[in-house]
Coordinates of C-alpha atoms in Angstrom, one line a residue:
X1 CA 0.0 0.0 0.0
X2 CA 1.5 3.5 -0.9
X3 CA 1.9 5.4 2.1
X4 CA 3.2 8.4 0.4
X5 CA 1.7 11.0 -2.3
X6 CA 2.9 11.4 -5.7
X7 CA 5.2 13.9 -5.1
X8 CA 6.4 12.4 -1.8
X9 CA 6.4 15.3 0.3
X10 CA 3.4 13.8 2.6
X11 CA 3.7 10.7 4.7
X12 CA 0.1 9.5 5.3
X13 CA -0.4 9.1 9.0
X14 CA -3.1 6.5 9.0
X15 CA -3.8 3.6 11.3
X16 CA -4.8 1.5 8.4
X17 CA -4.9 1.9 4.5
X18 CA -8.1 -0.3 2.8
X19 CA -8.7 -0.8 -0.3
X20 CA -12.1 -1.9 -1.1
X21 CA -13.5 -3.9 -4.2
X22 CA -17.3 -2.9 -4.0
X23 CA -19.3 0.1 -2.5
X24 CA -20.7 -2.2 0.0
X25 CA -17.5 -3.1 1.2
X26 CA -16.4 1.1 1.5
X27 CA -20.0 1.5 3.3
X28 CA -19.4 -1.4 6.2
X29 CA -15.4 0.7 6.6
X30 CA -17.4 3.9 6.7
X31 CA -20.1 2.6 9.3
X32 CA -17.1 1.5 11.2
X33 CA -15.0 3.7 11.5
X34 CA -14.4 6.7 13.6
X35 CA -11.9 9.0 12.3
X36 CA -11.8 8.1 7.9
X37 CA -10.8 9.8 4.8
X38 CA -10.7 8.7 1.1
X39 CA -7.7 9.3 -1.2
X40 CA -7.5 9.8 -5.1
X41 CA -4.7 9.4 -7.6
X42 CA -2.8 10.7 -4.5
X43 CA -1.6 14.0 -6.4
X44 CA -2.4 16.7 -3.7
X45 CA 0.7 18.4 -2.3
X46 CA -0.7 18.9 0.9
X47 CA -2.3 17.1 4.0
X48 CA -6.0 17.3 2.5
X49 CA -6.5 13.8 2.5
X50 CA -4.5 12.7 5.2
X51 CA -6.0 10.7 8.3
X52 CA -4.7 9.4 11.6
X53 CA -7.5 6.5 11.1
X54 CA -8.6 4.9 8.3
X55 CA -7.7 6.0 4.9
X56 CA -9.6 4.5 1.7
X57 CA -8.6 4.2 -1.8
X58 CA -11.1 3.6 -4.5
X59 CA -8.6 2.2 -7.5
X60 CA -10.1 -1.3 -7.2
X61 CA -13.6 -0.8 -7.0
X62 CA -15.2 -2.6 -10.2
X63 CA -15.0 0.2 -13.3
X64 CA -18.1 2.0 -13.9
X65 CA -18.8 3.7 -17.0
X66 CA -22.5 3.9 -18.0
X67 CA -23.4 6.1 -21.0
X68 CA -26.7 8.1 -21.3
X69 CA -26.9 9.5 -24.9
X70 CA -30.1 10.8 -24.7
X71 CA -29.6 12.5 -21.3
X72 CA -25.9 13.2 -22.5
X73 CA -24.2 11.6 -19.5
X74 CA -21.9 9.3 -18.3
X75 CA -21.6 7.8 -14.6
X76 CA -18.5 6.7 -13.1
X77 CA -16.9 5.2 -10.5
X78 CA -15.4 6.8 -7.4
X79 CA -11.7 5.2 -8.7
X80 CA -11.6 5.7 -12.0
X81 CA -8.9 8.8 -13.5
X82 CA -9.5 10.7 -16.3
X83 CA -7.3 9.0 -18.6
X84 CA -9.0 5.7 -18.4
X85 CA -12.7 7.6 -18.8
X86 CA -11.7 10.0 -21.7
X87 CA -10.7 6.6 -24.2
X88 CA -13.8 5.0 -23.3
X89 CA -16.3 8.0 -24.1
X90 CA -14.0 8.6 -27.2
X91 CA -14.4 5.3 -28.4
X92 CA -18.1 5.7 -27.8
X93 CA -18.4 9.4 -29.6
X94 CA -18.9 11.1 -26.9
X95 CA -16.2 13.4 -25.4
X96 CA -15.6 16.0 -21.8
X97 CA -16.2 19.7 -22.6
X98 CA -12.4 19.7 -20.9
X99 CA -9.4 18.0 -19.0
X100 CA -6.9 18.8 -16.7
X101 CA -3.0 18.9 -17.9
X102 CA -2.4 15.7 -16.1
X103 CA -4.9 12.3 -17.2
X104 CA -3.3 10.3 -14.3
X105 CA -5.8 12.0 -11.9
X106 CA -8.5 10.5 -10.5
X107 CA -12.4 12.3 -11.3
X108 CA -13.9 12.2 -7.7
X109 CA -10.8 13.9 -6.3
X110 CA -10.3 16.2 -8.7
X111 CA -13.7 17.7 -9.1
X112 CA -13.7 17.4 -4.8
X113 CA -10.9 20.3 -5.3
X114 CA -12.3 22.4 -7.9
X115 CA -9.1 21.1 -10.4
X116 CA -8.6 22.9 -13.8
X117 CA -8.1 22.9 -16.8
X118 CA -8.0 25.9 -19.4
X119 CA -10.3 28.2 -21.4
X120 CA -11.6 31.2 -20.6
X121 CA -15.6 30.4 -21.6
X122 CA -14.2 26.5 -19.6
X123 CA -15.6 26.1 -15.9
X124 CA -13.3 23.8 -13.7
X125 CA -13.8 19.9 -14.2
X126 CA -16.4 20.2 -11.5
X127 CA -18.8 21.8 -13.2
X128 CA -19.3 19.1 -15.6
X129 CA -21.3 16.7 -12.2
X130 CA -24.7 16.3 -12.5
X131 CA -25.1 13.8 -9.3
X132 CA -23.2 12.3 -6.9
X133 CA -23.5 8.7 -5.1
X134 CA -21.8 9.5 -1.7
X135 CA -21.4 7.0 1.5
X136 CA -22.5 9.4 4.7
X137 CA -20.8 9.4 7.7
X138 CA -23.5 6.0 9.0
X139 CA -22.2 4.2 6.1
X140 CA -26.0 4.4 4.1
X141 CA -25.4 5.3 0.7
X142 CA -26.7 9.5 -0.2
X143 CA -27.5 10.4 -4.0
X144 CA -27.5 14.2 -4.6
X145 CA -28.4 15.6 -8.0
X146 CA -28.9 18.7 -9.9
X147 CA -32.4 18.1 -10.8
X148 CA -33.4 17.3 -8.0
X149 CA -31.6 19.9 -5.7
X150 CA -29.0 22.1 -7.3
X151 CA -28.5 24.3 -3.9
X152 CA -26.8 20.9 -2.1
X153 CA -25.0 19.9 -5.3
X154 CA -23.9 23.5 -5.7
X155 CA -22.4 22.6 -2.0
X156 CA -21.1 19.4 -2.3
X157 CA -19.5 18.8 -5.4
X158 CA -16.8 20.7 -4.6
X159 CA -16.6 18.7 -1.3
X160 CA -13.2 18.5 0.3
X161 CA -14.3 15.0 1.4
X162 CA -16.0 16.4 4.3
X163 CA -19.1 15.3 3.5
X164 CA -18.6 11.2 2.8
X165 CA -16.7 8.8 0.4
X166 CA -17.5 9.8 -3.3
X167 CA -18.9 6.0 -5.1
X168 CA -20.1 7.2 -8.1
X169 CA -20.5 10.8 -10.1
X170 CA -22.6 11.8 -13.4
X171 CA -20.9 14.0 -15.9
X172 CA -22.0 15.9 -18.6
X173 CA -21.2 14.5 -22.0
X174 CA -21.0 16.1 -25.3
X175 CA -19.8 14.5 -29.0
X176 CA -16.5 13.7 -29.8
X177 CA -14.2 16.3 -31.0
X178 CA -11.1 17.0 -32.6
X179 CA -8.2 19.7 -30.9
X180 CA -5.2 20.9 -32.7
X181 CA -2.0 22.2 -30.1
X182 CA 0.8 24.5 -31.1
X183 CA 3.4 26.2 -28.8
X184 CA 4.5 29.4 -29.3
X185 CA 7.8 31.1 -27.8
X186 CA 9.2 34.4 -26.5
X187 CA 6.0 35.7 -26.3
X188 CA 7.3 39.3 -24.9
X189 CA 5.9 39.9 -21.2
X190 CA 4.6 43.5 -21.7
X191 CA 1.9 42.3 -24.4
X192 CA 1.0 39.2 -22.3
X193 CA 0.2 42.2 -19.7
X194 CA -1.7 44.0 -21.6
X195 CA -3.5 42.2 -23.6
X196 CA -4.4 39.0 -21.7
X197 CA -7.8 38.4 -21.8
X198 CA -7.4 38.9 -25.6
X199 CA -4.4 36.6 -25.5
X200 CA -6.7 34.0 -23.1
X201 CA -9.5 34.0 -25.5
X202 CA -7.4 33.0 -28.9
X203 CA -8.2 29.5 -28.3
X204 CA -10.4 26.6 -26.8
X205 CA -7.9 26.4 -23.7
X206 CA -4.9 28.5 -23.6
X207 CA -1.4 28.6 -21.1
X208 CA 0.9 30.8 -20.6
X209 CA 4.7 29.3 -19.1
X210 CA 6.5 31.8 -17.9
X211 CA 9.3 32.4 -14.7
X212 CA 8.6 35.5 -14.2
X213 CA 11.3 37.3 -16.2
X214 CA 10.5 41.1 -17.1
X215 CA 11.5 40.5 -20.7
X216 CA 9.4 37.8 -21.7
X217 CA 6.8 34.2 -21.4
X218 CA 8.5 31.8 -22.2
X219 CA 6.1 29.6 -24.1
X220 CA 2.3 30.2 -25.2
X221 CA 0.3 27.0 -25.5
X222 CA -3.0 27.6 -27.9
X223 CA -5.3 24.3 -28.3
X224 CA -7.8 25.1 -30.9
X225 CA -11.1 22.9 -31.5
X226 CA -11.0 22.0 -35.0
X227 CA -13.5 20.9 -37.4
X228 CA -12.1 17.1 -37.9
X229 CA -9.1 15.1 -36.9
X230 CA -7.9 15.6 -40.9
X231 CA -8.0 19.7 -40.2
X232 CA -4.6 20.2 -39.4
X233 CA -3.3 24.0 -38.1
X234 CA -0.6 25.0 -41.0
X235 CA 0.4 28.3 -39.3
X236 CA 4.1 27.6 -39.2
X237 CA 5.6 30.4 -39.7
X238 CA 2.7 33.6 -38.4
X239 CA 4.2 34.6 -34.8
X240 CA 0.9 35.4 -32.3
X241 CA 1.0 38.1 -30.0
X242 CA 4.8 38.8 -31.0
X243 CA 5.5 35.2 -30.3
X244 CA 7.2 32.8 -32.4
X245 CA 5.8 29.4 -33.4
X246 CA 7.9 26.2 -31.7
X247 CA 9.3 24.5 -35.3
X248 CA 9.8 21.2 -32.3
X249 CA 8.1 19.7 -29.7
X250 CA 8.4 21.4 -26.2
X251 CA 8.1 21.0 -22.8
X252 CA 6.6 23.3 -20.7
X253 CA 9.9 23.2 -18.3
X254 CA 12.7 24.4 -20.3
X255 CA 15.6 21.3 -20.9
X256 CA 13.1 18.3 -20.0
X257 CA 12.5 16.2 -22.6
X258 CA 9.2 16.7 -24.7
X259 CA 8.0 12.8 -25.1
X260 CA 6.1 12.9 -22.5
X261 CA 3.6 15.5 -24.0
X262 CA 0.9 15.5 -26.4
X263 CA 1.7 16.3 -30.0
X264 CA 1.7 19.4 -30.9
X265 CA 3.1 21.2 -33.8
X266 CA -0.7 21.6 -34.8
X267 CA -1.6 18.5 -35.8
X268 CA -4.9 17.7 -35.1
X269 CA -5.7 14.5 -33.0
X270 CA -8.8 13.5 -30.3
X271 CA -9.9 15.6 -27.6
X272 CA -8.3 13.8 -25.1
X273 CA -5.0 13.3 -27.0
X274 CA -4.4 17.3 -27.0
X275 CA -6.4 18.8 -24.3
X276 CA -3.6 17.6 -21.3
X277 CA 0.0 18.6 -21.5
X278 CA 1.2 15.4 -21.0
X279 CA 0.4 11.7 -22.3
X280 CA -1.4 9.1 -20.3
X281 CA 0.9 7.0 -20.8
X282 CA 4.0 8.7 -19.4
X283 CA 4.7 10.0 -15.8
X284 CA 5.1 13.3 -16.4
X285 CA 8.1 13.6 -14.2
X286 CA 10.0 12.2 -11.5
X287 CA 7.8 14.0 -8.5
X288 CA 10.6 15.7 -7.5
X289 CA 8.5 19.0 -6.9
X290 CA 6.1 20.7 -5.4
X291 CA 2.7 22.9 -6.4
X292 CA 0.9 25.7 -5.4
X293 CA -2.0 27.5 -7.5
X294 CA -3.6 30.9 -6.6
X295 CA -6.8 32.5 -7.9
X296 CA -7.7 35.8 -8.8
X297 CA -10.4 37.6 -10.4
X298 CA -9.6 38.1 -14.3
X299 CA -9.9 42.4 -13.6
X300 CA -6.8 41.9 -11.6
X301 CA -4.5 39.6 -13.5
X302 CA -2.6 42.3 -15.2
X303 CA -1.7 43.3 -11.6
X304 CA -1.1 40.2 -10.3
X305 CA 1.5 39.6 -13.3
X306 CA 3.7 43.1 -12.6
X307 CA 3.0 42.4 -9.0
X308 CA 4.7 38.7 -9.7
X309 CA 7.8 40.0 -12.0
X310 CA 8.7 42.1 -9.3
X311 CA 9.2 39.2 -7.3
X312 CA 10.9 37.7 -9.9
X313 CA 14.5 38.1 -7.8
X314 CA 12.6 36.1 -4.9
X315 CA 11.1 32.7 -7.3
X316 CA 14.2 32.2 -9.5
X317 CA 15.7 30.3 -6.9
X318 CA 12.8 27.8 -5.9
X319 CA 10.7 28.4 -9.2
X320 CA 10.6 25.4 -11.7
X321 CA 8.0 27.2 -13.9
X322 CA 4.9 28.8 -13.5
X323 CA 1.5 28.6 -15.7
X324 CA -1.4 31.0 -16.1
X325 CA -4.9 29.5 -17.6
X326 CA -8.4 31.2 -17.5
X327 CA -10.9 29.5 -15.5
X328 CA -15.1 30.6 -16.1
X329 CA -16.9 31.6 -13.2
X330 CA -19.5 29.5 -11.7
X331 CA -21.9 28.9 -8.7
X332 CA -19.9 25.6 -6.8
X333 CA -19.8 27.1 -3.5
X334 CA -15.6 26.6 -2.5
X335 CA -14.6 26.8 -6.1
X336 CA -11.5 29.0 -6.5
X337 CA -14.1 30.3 -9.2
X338 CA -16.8 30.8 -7.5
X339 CA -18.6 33.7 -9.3
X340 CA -16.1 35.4 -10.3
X341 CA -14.2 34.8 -13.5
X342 CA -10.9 33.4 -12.8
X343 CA -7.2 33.8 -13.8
X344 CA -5.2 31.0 -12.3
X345 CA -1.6 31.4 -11.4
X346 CA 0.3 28.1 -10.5
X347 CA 3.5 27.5 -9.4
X348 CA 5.7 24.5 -9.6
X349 CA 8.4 24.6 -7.3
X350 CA 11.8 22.4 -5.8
X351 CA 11.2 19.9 -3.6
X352 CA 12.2 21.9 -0.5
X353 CA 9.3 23.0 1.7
X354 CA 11.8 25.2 4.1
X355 CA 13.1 26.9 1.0
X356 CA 9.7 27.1 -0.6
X357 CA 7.3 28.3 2.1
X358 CA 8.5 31.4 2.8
X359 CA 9.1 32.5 -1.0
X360 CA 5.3 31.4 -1.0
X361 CA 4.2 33.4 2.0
X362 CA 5.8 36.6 0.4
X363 CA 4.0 35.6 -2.9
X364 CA 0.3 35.1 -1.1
X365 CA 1.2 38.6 0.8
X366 CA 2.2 40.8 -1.9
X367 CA -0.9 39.7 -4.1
X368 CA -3.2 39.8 -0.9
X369 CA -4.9 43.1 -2.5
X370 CA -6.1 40.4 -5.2
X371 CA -7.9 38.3 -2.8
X372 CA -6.6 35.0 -4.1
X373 CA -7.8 31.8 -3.7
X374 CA -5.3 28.9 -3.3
X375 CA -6.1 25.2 -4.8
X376 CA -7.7 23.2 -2.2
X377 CA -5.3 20.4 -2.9
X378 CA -2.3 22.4 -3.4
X379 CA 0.3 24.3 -0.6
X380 CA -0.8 27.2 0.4
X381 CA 0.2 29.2 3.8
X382 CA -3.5 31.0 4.3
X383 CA -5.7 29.7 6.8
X384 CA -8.5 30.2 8.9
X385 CA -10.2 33.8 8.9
X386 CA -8.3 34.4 5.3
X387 CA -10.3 31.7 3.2
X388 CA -13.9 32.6 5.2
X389 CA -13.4 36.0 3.9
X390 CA -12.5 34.9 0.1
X391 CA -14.9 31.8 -0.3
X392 CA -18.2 33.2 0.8
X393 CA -20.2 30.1 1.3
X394 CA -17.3 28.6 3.5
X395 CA -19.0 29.2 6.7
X396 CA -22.2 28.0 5.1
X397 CA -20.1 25.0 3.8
X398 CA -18.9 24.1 7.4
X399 CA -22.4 24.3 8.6
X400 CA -23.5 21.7 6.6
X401 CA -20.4 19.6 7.0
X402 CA -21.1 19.4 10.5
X403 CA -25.1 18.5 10.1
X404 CA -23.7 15.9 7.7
X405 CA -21.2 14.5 10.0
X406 CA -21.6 15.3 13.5
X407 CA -19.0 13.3 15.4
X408 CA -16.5 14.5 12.6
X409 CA -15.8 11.4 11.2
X410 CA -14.2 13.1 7.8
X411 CA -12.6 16.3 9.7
X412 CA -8.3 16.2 9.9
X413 CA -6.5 18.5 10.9
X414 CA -6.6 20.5 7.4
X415 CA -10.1 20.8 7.4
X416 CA -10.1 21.8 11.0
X417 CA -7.3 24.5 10.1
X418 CA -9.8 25.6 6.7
X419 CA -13.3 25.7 9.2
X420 CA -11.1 27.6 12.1

C-alpha cells in the first residue's frame, strides 16, 4: 500500500490503509469507523486527504462507466482517472467539454478540489457533475443531484471530502471532438500584460509558461477545437501576439525532454490526446516537486502579473516554472471560481518545503490586494479567517459539513485549520 503522495512530500499518517472492491465493502469501513478519509490518484501536495485513522482508496472498485446518450451523460466510479474515462467515451463518440493537464488524476478527487483545466468560456472539471453517489458518515449510501436539488449539489461537489466517500459521479457529456495544439515562444511579457484576456481568449484552452522574467513568457500553449481530426493548423511560420511558433516539440519546463507530452506542432488529433500537456501513458516527471495555485479575479491579473515579476529576484531560486490559464466563473460554493471569472496562477516549485514556504508566504502577501484563492489540494500558507473571507459560502459550507457529520468522522487536521 502506498503510504506516500505522488510527489512524496506527505507521509500518510493513517492507522490502516483499505482498499475496497465494492461500494458495500467502502459502506461497512465507513459505518465503522471513527476518524476516515478517502484518497485519489494521490496528487495533492498537501495534507488534504491525510487521516490518523482509516484511509480508503477507491482504484479497485469494479469500473463503472454507464453512458446516457439521450440525457448526454456518463456515470463513473469513485476510482476511475480521467485517462481511463476519456478513451472509453472517445471510443463511444462522446467526449468531456475539458481535462486537466495531467490524465493520471482521479475524477472524484479532482472535481472534490475544484481542479482545472483551461479556457476562458471553460468552468473547472467540477462543473461538468450532475449527481453524486456519496457514502455518509452512518455508512447508508446518499445520492444528490442537480435536478433534483442544485443548492446541495452546488455545495457538495466541490466537497473537500468532508461530507462522505464519493462512489459514483454523473458527468455531462457532449460529442467527440477533434483539438489541434501548437506552442509558441518568447511571447514578450509587456503584451502578455496588456492584452491578456485577448491573448486568453485565442483558443479553446490557452497557457501561458512563464518564470517571471520582465522580458518575456516563455512559451504560449494555444489548443484550438478544429472541425475534424484531418484539419490540421498549417500556421508555421505567423508569430501570435509577437511570439514565435515552436518548429519542435516542447516542454513546458525548459531542458526536460518533450516525449512525455501531447503532440503538438498543430496537428490535429482526439480531444483527449491534445487537451492535457502530457500523455497518459507517461509520468510526467519524477515527483521531485512541489505545487501551489492561486486564484484571482480576471480584472486583476494584469496586476497580479507586474506584481509577480517584481518578485521575480525572490522565485528564481525555488521556481521550476509557472503557468497561467483562464478558468469561467460558476456557482460551486468553495470553487476558487466561485462567481467570479478566474485567472489561475500556479506554481511548480523544488522539492524543498523550508526553502519554498516562505518564497510562498511573500507571494500570497504581496498579491493579498487580489484576494486570491489557493487550490484546495495544493500548498498554500493562508488559513482560517483568510479563506472565510475569500470563499463566501465557506462558513455556510462548514455548517453543513457538521449537520452531515456530526462526530466529525471526515474532519483532519486540514479541514479543522480551513473551518477555524
Amino acid at each position: 500500500m502506498v503510504e506516500r503522495n505522488w510527489a512524496g512530500n506527505v507521509s500518510y499518517g493513517a492507522a490502516r490503509h483499505h482498499e475496497p472492491t465494492s461500494v458495500a465493502d467502502v459502506q461497512a469501513l465507513v459505518a465503522a469507523s471513527t476518524k476516515l478519509r478517502a484518497v485519489g490518484s494521490r496528487h495533492s501536495f498537501n495534507t488534504i486527504t491525510d487521516t490518523e485513522g482509516d484511509l480508503v482508496s477507491l482504484a479497485s472498485l469494479p469500473r463503472v462507466v454507464e453512458l446516457d446518450p439521450q440525457a448526454r451523460t456518463v456515470t463513473v466510479d469513485g476510482g476511475v482517472k480521467y485517462g481511463e474515462l476519456a478513451t472509453q467515451l472517445n471510443d463511444n463518440g462522446w467526449a468531456l467539454a475539458n481535462l486537466a493537464s495531467l490524465p493520471h488524476i482521479s475524477v472524484a478527487g479532482a472535481c472534490a478540489t475544484a481542479t482545472h483545466g483551461s479556457g476562458a468560456t471553460n468552468g473547472n472539471l467540477a462543473t461538468a457533475v450532475q449527481a453524486i453517489e456519496i457514502v455518509a458518515a452512518s455508512g447508508d449510501l446518499v445520492d444528490v443531484s442537480r435536478d433534483d436539488d442544485p443548492e446541495l449539489m452546488d455545495a457538495v461537489t466541490v466537497g473537500l471530502g468532508a461530507f462522505g466517500v464519493v462512489t459514483r459521479l454523473t458527468l455531462a457529456v457532449e460529442p467527440t471532438y477533434s483539438v489541434s495544439q501548437r506552442v509558441y515562444e518568447h511571447l514578450p511579457m509587456q503584451t502578455a500584460i496588456d492584452r491578456l484576456d485577448e491573448i486568453m481568449a485565442d483558443g479553446y484552452s490557452v497557457s501561458l509558461f512563464t518564470s517571471w522574467g520582465a522580458d518575456e513568457v516563455e512559451q504560449l500553449w494555444r489548443k484550438q477545437r478544429v472541425a475534424d481530426s484531418s484539419a490540421d493548423d498549417d500556421d508555421v511560420s505567423s508569430p501570435r501576439y509577437g511570439a514565435m511558433p515552436s518548429i519542435r516539440e516542447m516542454h513546458p519546463i525548459a531542458g526536460l525532454p518533450a516525449e512525455p507530452c501531447t503532440e503538438q506542432l498543430g496537428v490535429a488529433g482526439p480531444w483527449h490526446e491534445r487537451l492535457p500537456h502530457f500523455r497518459m501513458g507517461f509520468t510526467p516527471s519524477s515527483g521531485d516537486e512541489l505545487q501551489s495555485e492561486l486564484f484571482v479575479g480576471r480584472a486583476d491579473a494584469p496586476a497580479t502579473m507586474r506584481a509577480l515579476v517584481e518578485l521575480h529576484d525572490v522565485l528564481a531560486p525555488v521556481l521550476k516554472i509557472s503557468e497561467v490559464r483562464a478558468v469561467a466563473a460558476d456557482a460551486l460554493w468553495l470553487s476558487m471560481c466561485h462567481r467570479r471569472d478566474s485567472i489561475a496562477f500556479h506554481f511548480t516549485w523544488i522539492q524543498s518545503w523550508p526553502d519554498v514556504e516562505p518564497v510562498l508566504a511573500q507571494v500570497e502577501s504581496a498579491l493579498a490586494p487580489f484576494a486570491p484563492r489557493p487550490h484546495w489540494g495544493k500548498l498554500s500558507t493562508l488559513r482560517g479567517d483568510v479563506l472565510r473571507a475569500r470563499f463566501g459560502r465557506l462558513g455556510d459550507f462548514a455548517q453543513l459539513a457538521d449537520e452531515w457529520d456530526p462526530t466529525h468522522k471526515f474532519r483532519n487536521a486540514y479541514l479543522d485549520a480551513v473551518f477555524t
